[in-house]
Short mmCIF file of C-alpha atoms in Angstrom, two decimals:
data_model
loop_
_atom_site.label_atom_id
_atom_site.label_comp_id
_atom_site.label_asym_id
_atom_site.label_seq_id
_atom_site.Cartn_x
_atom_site.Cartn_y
_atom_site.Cartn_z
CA UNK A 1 20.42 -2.82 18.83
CA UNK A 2 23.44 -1.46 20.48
CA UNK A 3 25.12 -5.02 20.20
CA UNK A 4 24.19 -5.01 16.51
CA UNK A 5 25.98 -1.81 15.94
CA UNK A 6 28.92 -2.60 17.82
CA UNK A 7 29.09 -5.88 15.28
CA UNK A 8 27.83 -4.33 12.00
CA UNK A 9 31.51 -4.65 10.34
CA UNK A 10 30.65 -8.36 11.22
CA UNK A 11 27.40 -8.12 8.63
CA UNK A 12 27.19 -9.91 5.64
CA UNK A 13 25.38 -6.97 2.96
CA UNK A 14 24.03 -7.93 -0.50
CA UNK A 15 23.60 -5.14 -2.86
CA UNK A 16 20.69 -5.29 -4.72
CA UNK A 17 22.28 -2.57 -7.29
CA UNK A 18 25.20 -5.62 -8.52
CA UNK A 19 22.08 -7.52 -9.30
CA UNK A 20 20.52 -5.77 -11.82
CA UNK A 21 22.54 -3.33 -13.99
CA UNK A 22 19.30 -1.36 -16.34
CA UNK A 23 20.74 -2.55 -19.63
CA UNK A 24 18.04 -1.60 -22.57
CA UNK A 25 17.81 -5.13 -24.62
CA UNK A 26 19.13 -7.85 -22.37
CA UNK A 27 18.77 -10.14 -25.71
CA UNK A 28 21.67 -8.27 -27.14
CA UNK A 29 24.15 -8.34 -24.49
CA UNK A 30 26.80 -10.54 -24.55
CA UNK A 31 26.73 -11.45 -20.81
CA UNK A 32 22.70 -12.03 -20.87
CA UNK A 33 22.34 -15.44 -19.35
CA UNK A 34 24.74 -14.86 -16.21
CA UNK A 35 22.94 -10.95 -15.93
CA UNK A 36 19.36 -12.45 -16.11
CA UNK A 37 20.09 -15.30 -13.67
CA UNK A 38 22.15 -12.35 -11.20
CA UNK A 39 18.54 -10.33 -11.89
CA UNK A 40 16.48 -13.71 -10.89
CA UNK A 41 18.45 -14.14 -7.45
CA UNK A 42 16.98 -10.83 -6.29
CA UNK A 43 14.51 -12.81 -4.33
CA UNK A 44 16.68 -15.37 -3.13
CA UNK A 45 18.63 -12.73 -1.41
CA UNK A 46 15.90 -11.05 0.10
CA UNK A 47 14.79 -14.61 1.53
CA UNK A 48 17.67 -15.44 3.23
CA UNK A 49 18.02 -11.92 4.64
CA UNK A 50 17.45 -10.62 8.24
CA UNK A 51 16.87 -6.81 7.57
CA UNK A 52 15.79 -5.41 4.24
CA UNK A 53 17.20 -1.66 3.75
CA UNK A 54 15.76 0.72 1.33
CA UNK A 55 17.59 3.15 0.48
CA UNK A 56 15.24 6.15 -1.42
CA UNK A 57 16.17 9.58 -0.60
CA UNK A 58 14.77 12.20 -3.07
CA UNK A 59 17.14 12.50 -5.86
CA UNK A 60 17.89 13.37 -9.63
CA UNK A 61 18.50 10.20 -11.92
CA UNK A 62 21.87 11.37 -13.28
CA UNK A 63 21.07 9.90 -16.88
CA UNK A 64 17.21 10.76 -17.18
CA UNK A 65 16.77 13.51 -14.89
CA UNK A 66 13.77 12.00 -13.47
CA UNK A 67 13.14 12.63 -9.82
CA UNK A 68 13.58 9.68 -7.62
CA UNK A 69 11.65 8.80 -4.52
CA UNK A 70 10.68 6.39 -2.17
CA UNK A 71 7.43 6.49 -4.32
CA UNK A 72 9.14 5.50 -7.31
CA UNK A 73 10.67 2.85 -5.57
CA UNK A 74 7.23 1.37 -4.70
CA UNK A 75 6.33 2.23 -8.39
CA UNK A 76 9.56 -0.72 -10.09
CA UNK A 77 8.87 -4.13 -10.80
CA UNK A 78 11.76 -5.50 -9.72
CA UNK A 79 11.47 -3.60 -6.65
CA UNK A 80 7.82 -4.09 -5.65
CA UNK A 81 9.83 -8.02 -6.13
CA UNK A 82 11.92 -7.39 -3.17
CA UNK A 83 9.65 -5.90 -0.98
CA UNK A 84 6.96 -9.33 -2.12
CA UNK A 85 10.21 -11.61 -1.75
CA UNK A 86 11.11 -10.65 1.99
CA UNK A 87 7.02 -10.24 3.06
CA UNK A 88 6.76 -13.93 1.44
CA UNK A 89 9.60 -15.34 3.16
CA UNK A 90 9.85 -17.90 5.08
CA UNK A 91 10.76 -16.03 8.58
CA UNK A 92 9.68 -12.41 9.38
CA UNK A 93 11.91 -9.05 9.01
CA UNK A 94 11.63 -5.84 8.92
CA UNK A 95 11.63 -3.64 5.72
CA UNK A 96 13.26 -0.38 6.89
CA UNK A 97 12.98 2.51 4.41
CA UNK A 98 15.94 5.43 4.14
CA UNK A 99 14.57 8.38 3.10
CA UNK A 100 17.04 10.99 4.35
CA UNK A 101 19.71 11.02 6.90
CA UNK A 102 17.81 11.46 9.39
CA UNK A 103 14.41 9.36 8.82
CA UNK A 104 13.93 5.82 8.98
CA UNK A 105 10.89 4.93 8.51
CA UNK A 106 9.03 0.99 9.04
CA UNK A 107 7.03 -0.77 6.25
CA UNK A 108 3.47 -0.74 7.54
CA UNK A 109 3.32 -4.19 6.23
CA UNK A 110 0.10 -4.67 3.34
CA UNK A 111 1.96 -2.45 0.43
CA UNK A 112 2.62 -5.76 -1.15
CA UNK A 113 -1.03 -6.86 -1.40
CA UNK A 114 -1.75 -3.32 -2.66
CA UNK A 115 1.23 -3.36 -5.53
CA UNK A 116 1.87 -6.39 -7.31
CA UNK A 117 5.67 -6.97 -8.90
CA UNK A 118 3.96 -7.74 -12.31
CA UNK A 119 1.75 -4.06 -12.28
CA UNK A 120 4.89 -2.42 -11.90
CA UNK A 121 7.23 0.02 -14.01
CA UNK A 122 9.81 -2.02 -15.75
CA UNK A 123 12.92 -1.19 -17.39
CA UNK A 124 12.80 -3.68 -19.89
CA UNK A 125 9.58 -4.91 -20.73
CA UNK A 126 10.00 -8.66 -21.39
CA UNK A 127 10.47 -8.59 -17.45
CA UNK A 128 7.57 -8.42 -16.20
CA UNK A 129 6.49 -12.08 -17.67
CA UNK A 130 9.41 -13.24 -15.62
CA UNK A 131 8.27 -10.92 -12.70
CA UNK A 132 4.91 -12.89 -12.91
CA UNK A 133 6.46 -16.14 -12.86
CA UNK A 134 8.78 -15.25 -9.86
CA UNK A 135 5.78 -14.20 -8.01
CA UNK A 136 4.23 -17.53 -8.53
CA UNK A 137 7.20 -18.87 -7.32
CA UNK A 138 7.16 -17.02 -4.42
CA UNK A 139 3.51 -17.80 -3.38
CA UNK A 140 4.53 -21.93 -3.52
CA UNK A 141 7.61 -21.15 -1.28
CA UNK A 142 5.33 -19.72 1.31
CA UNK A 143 2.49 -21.98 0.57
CA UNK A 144 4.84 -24.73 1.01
CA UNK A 145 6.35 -23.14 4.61
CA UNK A 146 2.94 -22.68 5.79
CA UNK A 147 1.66 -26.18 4.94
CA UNK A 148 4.66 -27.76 6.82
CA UNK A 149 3.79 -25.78 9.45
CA UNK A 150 -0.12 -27.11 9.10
CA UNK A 151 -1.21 -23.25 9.41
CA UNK A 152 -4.01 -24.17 7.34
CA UNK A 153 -6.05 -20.90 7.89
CA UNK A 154 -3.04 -18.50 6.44
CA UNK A 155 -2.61 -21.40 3.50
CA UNK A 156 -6.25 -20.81 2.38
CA UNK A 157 -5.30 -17.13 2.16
CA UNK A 158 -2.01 -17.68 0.28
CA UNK A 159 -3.36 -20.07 -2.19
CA UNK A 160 -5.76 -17.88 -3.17
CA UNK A 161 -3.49 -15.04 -4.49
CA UNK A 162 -2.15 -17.11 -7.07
CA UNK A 163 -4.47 -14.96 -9.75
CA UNK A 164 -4.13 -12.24 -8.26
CA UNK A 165 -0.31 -12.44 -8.60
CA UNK A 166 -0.86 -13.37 -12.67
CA UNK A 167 -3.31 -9.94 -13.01
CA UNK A 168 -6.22 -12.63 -12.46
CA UNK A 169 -5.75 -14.64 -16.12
CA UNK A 170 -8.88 -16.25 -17.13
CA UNK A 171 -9.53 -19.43 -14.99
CA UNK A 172 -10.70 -23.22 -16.83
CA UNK A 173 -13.71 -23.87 -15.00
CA UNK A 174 -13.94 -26.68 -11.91
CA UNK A 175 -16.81 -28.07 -10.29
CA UNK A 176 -17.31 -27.46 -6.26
CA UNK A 177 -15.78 -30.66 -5.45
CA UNK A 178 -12.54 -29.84 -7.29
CA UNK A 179 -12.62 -26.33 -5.90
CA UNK A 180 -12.94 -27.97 -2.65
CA UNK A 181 -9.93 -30.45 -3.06
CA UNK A 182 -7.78 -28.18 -4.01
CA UNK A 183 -8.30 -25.89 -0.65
CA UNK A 184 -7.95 -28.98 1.60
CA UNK A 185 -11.82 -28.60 2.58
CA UNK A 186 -13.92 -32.00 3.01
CA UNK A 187 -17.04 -29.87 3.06
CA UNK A 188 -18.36 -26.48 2.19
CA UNK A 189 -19.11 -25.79 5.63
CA UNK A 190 -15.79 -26.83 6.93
CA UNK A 191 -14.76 -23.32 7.98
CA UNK A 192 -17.48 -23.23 10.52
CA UNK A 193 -15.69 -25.08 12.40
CA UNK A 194 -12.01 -23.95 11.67
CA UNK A 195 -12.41 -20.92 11.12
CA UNK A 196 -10.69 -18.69 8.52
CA UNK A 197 -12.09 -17.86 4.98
CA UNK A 198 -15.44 -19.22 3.74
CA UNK A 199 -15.13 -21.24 0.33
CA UNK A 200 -16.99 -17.96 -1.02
CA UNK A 201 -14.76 -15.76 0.35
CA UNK A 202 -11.59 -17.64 -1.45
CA UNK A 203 -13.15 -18.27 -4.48
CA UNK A 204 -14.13 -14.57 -4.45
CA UNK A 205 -10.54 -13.50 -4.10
CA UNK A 206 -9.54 -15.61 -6.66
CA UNK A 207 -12.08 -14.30 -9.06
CA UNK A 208 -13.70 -17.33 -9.45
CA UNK A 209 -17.28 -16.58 -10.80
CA UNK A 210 -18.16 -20.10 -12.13
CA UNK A 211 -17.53 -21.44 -8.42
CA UNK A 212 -19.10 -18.42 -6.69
CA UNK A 213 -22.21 -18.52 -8.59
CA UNK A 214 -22.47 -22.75 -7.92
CA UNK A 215 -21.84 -21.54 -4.09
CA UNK A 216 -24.69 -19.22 -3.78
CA UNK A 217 -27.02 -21.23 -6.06
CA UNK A 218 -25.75 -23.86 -3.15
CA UNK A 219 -27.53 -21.10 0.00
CA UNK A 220 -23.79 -19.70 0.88
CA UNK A 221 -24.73 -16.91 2.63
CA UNK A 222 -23.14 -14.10 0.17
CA UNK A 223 -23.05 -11.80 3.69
CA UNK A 224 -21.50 -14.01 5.52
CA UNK A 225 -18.95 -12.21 8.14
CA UNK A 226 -15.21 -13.34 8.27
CA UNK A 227 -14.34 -14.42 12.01
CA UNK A 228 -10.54 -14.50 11.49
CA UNK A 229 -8.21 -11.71 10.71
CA UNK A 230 -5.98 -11.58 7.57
CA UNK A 231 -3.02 -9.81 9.37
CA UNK A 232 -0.70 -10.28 6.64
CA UNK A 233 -2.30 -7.80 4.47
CA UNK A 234 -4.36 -5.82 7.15
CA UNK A 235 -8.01 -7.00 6.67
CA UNK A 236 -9.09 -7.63 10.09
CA UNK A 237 -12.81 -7.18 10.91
CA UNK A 238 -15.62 -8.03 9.82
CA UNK A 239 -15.23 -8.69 6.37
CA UNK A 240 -17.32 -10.01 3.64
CA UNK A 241 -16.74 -11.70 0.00
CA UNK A 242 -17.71 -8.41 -1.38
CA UNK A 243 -15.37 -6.54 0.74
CA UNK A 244 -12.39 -9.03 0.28
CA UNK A 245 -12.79 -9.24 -3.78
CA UNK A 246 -13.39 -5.35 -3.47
CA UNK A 247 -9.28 -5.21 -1.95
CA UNK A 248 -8.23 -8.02 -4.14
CA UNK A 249 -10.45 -9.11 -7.28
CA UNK A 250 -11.50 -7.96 -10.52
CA UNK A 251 -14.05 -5.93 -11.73
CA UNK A 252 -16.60 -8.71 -12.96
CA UNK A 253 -16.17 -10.53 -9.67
CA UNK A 254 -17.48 -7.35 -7.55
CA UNK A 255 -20.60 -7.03 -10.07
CA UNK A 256 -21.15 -10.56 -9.28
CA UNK A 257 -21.54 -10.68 -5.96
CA UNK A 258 -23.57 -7.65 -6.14
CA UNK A 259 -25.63 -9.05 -8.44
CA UNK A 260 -26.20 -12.00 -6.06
CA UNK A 261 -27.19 -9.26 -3.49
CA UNK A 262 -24.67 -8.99 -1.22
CA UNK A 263 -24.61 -6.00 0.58
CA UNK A 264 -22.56 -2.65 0.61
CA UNK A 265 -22.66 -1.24 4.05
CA UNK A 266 -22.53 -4.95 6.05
CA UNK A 267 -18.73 -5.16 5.95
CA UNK A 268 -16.86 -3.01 8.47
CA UNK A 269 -13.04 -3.29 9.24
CA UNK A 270 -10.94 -2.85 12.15
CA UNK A 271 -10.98 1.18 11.55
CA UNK A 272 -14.76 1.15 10.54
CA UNK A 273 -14.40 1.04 6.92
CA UNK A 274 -16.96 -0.24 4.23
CA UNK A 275 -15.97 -2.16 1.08
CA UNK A 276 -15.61 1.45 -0.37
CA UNK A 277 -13.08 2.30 1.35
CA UNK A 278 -11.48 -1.11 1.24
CA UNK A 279 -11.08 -0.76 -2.32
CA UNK A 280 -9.97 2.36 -2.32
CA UNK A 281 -7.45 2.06 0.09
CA UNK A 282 -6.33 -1.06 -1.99
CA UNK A 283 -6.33 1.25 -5.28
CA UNK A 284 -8.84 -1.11 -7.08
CA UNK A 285 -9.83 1.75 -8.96
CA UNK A 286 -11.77 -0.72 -11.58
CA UNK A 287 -14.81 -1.84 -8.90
CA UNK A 288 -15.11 2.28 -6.86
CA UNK A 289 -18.10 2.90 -9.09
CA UNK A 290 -19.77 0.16 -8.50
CA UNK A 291 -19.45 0.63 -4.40
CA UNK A 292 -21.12 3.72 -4.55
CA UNK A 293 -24.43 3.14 -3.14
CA UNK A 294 -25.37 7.04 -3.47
CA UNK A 295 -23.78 10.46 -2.98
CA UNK A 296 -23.70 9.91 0.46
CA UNK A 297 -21.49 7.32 0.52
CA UNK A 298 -18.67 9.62 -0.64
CA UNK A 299 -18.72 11.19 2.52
CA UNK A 300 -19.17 8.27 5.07
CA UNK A 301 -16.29 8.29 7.49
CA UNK A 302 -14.24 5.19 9.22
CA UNK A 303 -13.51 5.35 12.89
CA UNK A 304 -10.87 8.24 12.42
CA UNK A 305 -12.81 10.60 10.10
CA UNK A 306 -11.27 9.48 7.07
CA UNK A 307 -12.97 9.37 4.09
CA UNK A 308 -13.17 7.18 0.81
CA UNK A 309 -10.64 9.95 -1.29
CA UNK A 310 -8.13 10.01 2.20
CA UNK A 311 -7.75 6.27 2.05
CA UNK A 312 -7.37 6.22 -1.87
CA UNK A 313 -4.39 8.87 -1.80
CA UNK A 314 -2.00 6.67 0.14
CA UNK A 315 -2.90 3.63 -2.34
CA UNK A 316 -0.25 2.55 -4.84
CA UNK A 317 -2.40 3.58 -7.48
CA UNK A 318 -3.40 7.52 -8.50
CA UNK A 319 -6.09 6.07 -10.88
CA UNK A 320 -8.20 5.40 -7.43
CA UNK A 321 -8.09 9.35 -6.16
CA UNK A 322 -9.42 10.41 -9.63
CA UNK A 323 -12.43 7.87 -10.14
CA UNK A 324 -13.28 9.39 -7.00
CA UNK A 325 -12.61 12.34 -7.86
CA UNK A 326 -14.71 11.91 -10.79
CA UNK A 327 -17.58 10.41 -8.81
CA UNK A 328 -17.70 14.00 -7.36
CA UNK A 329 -15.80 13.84 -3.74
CA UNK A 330 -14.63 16.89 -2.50
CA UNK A 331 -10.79 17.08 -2.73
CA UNK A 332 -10.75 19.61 -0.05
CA UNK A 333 -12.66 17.18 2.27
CA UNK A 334 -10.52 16.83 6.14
CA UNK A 335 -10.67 14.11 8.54
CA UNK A 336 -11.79 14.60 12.58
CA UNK A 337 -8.00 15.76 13.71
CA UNK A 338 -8.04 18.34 10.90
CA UNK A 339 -6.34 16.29 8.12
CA UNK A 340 -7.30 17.18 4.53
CA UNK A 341 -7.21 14.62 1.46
CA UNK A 342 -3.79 16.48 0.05
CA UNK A 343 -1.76 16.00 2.94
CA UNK A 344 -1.81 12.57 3.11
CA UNK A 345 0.28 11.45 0.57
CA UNK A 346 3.40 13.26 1.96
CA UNK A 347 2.95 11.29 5.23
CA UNK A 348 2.65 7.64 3.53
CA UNK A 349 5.19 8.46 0.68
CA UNK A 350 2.77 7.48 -1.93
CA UNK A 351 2.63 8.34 -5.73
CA UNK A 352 2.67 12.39 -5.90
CA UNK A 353 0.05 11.55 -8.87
CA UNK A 354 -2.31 11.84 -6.07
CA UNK A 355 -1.14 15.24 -4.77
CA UNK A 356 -1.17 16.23 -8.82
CA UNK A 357 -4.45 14.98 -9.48
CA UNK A 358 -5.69 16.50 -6.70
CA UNK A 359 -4.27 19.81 -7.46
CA UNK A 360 -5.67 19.56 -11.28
CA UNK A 361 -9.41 19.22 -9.49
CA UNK A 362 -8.84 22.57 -7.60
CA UNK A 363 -7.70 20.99 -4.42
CA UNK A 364 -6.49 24.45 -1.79
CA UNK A 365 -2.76 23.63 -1.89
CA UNK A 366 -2.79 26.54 1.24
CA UNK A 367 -5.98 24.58 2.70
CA UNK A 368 -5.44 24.29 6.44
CA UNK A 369 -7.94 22.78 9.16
CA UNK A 370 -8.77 22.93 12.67
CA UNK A 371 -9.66 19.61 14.18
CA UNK A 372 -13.62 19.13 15.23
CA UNK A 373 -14.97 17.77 18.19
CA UNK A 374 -14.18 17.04 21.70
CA UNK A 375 -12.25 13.95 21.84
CA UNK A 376 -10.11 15.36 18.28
CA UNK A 377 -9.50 18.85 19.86
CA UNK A 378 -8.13 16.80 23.01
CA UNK A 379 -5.46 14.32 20.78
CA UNK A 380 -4.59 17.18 18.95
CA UNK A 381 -3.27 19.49 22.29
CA UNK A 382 -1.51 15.84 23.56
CA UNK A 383 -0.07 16.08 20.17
CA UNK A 384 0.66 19.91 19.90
CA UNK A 385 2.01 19.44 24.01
CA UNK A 386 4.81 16.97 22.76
CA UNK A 387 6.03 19.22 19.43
CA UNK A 388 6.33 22.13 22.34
CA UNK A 389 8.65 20.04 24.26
CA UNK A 390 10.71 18.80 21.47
CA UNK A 391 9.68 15.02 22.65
CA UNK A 392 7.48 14.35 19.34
CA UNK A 393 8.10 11.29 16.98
CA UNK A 394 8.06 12.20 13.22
CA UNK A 395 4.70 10.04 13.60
CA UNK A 396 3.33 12.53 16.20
CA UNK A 397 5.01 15.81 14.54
CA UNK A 398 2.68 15.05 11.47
CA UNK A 399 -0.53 14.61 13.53
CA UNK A 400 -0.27 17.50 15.12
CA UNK A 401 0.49 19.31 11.84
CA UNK A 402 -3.36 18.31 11.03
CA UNK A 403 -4.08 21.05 13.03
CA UNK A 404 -3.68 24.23 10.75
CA UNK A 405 -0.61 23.28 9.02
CA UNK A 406 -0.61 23.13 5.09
CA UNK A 407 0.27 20.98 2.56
CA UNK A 408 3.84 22.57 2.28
CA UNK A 409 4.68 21.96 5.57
CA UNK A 410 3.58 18.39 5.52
CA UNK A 411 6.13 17.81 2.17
CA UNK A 412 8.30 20.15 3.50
CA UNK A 413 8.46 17.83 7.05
CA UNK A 414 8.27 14.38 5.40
CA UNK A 415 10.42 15.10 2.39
CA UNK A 416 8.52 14.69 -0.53
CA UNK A 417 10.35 16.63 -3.18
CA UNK A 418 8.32 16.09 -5.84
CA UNK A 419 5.17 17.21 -4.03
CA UNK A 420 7.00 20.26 -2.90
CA UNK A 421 6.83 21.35 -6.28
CA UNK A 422 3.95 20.56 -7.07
CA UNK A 423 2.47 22.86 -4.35
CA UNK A 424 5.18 25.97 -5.20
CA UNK A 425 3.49 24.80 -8.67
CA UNK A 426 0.01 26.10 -7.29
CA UNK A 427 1.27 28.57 -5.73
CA UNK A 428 1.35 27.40 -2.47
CA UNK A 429 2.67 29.98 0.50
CA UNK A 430 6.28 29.48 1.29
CA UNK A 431 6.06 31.98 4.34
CA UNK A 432 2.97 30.16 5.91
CA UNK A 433 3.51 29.41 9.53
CA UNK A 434 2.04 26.47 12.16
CA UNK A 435 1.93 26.62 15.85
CA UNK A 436 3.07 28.89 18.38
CA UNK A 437 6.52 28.28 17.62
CA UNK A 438 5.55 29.68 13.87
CA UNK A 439 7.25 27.12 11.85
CA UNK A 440 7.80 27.63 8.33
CA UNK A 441 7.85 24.69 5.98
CA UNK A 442 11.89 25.64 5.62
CA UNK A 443 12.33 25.42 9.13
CA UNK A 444 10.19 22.09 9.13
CA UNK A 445 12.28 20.34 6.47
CA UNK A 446 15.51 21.74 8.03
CA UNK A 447 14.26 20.18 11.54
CA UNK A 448 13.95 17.10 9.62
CA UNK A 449 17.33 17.06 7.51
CA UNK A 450 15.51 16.45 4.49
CA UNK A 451 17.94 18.14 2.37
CA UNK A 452 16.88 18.59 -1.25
CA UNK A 453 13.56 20.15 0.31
CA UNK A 454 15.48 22.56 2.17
CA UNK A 455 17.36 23.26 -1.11
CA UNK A 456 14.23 23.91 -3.31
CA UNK A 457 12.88 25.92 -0.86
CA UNK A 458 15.95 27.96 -0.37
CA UNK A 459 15.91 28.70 -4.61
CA UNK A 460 12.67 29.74 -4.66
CA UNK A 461 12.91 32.16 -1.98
CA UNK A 462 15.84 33.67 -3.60
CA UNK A 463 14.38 33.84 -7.27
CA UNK A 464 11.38 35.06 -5.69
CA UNK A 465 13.76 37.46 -3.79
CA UNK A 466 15.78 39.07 -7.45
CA UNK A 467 12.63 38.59 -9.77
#
């Protein structure tokens, strides 16, 4: 890196903002051909790039007044179209997110499976058909890189995202042996001895009830396990068509395969989740009701404590933490280390639609935990050890806030404005302190740098001071 820096004035830097200036009705501007094709090389940009920069502190739009975020960011079209175009590429980078001058913070990698360009906000509306067809686009480009490079398991995956890309259109029905063809399989057992995803699996992801019914009217085992890890978008373990069309599919396809008995509790991730909490950690919103085996499936935890509603509230979609919400979960539920449901979305820099939903349900915005058991109690002192010595990562900083520190100090820490307010909103407590070292939320976000916290802060305190 120190090279790199020492050669930066050397860099070549696109701007994304020269791409795609927000006029209202592109069909009555003069320029609109040369503006639409600037706004269609977006992608090709992002392609060719080796580091994608975001740059999202939280700020006021000067013409709308609308707070601006990195959630928001995650929320456009056109952006959720940058972030798909340099994931899709055809050689790895890094996304690297700006969210103050002083934190940088990595993509963790599957928000583009989670948020599709085409479900996004969009300035002008007749975009997002052209959104839809870039995304297509942008699934043959790596479809096409992948197939040159004969990495036939990852094709499979890729090819079957092409509905899921279009908001799953309704699909002409094929017979097996076309459904077959076009995934390069000479059998329907093929897999067996490849490995990678079952013809049930793809078909499931796809949304492809015709072929799944034909599959298990065929003895496909609709519990099958998957033996090979989808790393691109994070679904490693032991995964199941229900599971996978649960993260990826519609609605009908989930009722489907339950219908055709597979089972709820016999997928189990990498972190020890269940197709509930794949789903919700996906946002599918549409297919949580029909996961719920019983009440006591709202409260089953994966390998870290986390529940169904923590996983939900760092999804790209709000509508996920109020079904469950709905489906009665307890929004002042907390993981092992001490971590309850409304501090998570400050940490992942998701939607504060969770934090407000939450809030509206009569979530504690003061609620602060201790964590439970043995093996927690110990990560949290390693934790709590490091913030002492001033040798904690932001990372670490927020796990050991799990341990008594409140929802203010988490947005306070991590810079999320707009939950900030939300919490002073509720009347969350400004003076509340965490640790020995008695840390105010103020004295968190001024650690930090994170600026326009500190500021709010600051003019509460002093209208709370003269009123």
């Amino acid at each position: 890196m120190a090279i790199e820096q020492h050669t930066c004035l050397d860099w070549d830097i696109w701007y994304d903002y020269f791409g795609c200036p927000q006029i209202d009705d592109r069909a009555y501007d003069n320029g609109a051909s040369d503006l639409q094709a600037a706004v269609n090389s977006i992608p090709a940009y992002c392609d060719i790039a080796d580091f994608v920069f975001v740059l999202a502190p939280s700020i006021k739009h000067s013409d709308t007044g609308v707070m601006m975020s990195r959630s928001t960011w995650g929320m456009r079209g056109w952006c959720r179209v940058e972030r798909t175009a340099a994931v899709l590429s055809r050689t790895e980078k890094p996304i690297l997110i700006i969210s103050s001058p002083t934190a940088v913070l990595l993509s963790s990698g599957n928000e583009w499976a989670r948020a599709w360009p085409g479900e996004g906000d969009f300035t002008v509306e007749a975009d997002r058909p052209k959104v839809k067809a870039l995304t297509d686009e942008l699934l043959k480009l790596k479809c096409h890189s992948l197939w040159l490079r004969r990495e036939m398991l990852n094709w499979r995956f890729y090819q079957s995202l092409f509905p899921r890309g279009q908001g799953h259109p309704q699909k002409a029905e094929e017979d097996i042996d076309t459904f077959l063809q076009r995934y390069n399989f000479t059998s329907e057992h093929q897999h067996l001895e490849q490995g990678g995803l079952s013809p049930l699996m793809l078909a499931s992801i796809e949304g492809n009830i015709t072929i799944i019914k034909k599959l298990v009217e065929g003895k496909a085992d609709v519990n099958e396990l998957m033996t090979w890890d989808i790393k691109d978008a994070q679904l490693e373990g032991h995964h199941t068509a229900l599971s996978l069309a649960a993260a990826l599919s519609t609605r009908t396809t989930v009722l489907t395969l339950l219908q055709l008995k597979a089972d709820l509790h016999i997928p189990k991730d990498r972190l020890g989740s269940n197709a509930l909490m794949t789903a919700a950690r996906f946002g599918n919103s549409d297919v949580l009701p029909l996961l719920v085996g019983g009440p006591s499936d709202l409260g089953l935890q994966n390998n870290f404590g986390g529940r169904p509603l923590h996983v939900a509230s760092i999804s790209e979609n709000p509508s996920a933490t109020r079904t469950l919400l709905q489906l009665r979960c307890d929004p002042d539920v907390a993981t092992n280390i001490g971590c309850p449901v409304l501090c998570f979305s400050p940490q992942y820099g998701t939607s504060p639609g969770h934090a407000e939903i939450l809030l509206k349900a009569r979530a504690d915005p003061n609620i602060s935990r201790a964590p439970v058991g043995a093996s927690a109690i110990s990560l949290s002192e390693n934790w709590m050890r490091k913030v002492r010595e001033g040798k904690a990562t932001l990372a670490e900083i927020n796990l050991a806030l799990c341990n008594r520190g409140t929802p203010l100090h988490f947005a306070a820490l991590n810079g999320s404005l707009e939950i900030a307010k939300l919490l002073i909103e509720y009347k969350a407590d400004q003076g509340a302190t965490w640790s020995e070292q008695n840390f105010t939320p103020l004295a968190l976000a001024e650690q930090q740098g994170q600026e326009a916290v500190v500021a709010l802060l600051k003019s509460v305190a002093a209208g709370q001071a003269s009123g």
